[in-house]
Coordinates of C-alpha atoms in Angstrom, one line a residue:
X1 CA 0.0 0.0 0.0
X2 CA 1.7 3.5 -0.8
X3 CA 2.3 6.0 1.4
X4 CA -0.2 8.9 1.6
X5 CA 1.5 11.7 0.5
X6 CA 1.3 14.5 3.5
X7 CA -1.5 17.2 3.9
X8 CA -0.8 20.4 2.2
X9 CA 0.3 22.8 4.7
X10 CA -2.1 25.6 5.4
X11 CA -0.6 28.8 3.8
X12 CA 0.2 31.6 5.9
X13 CA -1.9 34.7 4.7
X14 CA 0.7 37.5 5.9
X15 CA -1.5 40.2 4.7
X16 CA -4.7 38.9 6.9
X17 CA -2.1 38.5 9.6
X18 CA -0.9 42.0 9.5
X19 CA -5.1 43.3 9.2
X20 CA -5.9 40.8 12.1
X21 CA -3.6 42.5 14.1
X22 CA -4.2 46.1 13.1
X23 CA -7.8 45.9 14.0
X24 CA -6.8 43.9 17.5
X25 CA -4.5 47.0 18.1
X26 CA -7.7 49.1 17.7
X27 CA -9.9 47.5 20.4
X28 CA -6.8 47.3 22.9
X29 CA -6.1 50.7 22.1
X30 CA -10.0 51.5 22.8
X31 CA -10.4 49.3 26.1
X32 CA -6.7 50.5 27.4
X33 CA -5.5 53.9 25.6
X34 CA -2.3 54.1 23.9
X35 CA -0.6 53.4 27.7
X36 CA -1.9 50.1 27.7
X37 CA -0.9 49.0 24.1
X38 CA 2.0 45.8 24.3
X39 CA 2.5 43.3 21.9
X40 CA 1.0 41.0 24.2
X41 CA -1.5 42.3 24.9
X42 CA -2.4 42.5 20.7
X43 CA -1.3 39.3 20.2
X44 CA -3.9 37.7 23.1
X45 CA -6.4 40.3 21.1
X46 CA -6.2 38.8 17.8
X47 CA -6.0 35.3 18.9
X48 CA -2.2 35.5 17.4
X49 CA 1.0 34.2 18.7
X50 CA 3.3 37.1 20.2
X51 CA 5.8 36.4 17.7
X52 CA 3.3 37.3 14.9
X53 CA 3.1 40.8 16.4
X54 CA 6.8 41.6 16.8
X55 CA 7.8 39.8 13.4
X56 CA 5.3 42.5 11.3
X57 CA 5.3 45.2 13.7
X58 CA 8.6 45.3 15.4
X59 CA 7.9 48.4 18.2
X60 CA 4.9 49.5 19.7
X61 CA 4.9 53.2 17.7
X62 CA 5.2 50.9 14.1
X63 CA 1.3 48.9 15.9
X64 CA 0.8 52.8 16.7
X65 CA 0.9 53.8 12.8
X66 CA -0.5 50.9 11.1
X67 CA -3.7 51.7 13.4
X68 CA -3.9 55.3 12.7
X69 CA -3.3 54.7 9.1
X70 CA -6.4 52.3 9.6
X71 CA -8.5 54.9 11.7
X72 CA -7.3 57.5 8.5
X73 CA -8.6 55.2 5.7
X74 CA -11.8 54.2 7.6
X75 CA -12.4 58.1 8.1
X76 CA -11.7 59.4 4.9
X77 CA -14.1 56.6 3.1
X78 CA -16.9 57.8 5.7
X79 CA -16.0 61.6 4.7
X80 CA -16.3 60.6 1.1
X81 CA -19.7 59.0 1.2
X82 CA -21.0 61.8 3.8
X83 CA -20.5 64.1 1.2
X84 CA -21.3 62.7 -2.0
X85 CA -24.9 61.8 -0.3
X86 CA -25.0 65.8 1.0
X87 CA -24.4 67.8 -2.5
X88 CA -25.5 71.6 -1.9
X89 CA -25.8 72.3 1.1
X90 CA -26.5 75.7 2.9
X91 CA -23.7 76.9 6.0
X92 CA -27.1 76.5 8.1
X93 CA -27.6 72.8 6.9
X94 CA -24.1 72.0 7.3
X95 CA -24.3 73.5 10.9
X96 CA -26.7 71.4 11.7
X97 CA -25.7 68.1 10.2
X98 CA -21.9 68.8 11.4
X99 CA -23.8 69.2 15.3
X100 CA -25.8 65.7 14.8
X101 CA -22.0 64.7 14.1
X102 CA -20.5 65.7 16.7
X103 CA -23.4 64.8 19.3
X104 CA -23.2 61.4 17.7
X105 CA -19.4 61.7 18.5
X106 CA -20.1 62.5 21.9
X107 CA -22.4 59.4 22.6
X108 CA -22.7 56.5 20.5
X109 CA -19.8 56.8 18.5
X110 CA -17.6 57.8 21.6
X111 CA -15.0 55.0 21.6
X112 CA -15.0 55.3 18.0
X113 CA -13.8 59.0 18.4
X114 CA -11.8 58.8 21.2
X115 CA -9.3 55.6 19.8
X116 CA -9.3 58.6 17.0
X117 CA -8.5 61.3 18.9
X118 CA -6.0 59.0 20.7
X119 CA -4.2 58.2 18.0
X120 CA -4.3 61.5 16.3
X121 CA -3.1 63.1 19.4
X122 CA 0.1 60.7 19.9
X123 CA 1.4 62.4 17.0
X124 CA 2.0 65.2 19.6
X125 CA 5.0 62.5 20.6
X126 CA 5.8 60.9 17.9
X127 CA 6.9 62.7 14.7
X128 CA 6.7 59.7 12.2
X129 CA 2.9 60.0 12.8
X130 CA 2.6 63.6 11.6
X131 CA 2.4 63.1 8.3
X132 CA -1.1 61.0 8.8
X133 CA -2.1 63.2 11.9
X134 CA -1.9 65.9 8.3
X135 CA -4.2 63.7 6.3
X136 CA -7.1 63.8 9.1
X137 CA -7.1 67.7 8.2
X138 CA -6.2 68.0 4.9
X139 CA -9.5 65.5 4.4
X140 CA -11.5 67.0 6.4
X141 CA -10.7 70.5 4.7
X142 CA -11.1 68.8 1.7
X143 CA -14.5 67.5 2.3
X144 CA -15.6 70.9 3.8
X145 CA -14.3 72.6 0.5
X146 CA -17.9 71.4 -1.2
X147 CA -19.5 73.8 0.8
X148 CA -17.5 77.0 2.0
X149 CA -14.5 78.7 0.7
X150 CA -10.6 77.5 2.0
X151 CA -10.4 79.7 4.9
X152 CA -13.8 79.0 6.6
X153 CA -13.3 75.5 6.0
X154 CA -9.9 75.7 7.7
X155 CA -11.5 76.9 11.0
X156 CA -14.5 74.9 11.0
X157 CA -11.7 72.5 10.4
X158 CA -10.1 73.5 13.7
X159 CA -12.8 74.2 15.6
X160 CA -14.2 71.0 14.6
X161 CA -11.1 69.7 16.2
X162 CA -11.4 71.5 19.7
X163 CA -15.4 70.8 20.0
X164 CA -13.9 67.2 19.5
X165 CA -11.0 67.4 22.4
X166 CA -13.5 69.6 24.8
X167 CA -16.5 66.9 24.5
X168 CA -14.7 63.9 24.9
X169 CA -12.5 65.1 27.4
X170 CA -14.8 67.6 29.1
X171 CA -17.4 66.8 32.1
X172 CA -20.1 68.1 30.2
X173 CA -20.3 67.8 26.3
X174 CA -21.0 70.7 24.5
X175 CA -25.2 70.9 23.6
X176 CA -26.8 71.0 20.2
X177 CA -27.3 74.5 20.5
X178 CA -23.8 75.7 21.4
X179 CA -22.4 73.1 18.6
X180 CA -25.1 74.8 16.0
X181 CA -24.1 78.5 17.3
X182 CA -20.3 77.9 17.1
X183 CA -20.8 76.6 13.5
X184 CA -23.2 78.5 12.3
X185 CA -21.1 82.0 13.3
X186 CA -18.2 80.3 11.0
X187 CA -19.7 78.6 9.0
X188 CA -21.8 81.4 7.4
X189 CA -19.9 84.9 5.6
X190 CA -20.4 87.9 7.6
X191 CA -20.5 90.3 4.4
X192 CA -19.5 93.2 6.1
X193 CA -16.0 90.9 6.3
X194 CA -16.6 90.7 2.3
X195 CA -13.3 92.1 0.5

């Protein structure tokens, strides 16, 4: 009787690998802050052995990146479609749709926003994160530039930005109606500004 020739060995999918482990750096990342991140504690995550982590991500700023680069790409795609479904809109509907965003922000989306924020504001450490920490606004700018002119969109851009800091790190988030008021007053050209 001849021998049965030996199972195929299971092929190693290193680019499933390297996504299993981005998205386990995400939920540590989101249960511990960036404090708590360890390969370990990624590996035991993503059901991977510790060596997977440290062979594709060799320190704990390169698991850092390749989860802000995710949190970029997953952001950008939602600013795409949020805008291609909005065409037109008035500084007083995009007041109040940019408030519903940032109350949703604020509550159901909270862990969302702050791994975001997180990430985004380990930049303030780490220089090789810059560069994407840049993307967050030049999309959001970008995005904004179907409504309003560059230099409104730049500080609805930035006041975006601190509306997001002050409600997740706040006590008390701010309400629709300051949210509305802040945006509305940059939102919409003051024509005695007009040049």
């Amino acid at each position: 009787m001849p021998a049965q020739p030996p199972a195929p060995r299971r092929r190693r999918d290193p680019e499933r690998r390297i996504a299993e482990i981005t998205e386990a750096t995400l939920r540590v990342i989101a249960e511990r802050g960036i404090e708590g991140l360890t390969h370990r504690a990624v590996a035991d995550t993503a059901g991977v052995p510790l060596g997977a982590t440290t062979y594709h991500f060799a320190t704990k700023d390169d698991l850092i990146q390749a989860a802000l680069t995710l949190a970029y790409d997953r952001y950008a795609a939602m600013l795409t479609e949020w805008v291609a479904q909005r065409p037109g809109l008035t500084p007083d509907q995009l007041a109040v749709l940019l408030a519903d965003a940032m109350l949703h922000a604020y509550g159901p989306d909270r862990a969302y926003e702050t791994v975001e924020l997180e990430l985004y504001l380990a930049a303030l450490r780490r220089p090789a994160l810059r560069p994407i920490a840049d993307r967050y606004t030049e999309v959001t700018t970008e995005a904004l530039l179907s409504y309003v002119d560059p230099l409104t969109a730049q500080a609805a851009v930035a006041a975006l930005n601190g509306l997001t800091l002050r409600g997740l790190a706040g006590t008390r988030p701010p309400t629709r109606t300051e949210l509305e008021g802040i945006l509305r007053r940059i939102l919409t050209p003051n024509p005695a500004l007009s040049v």
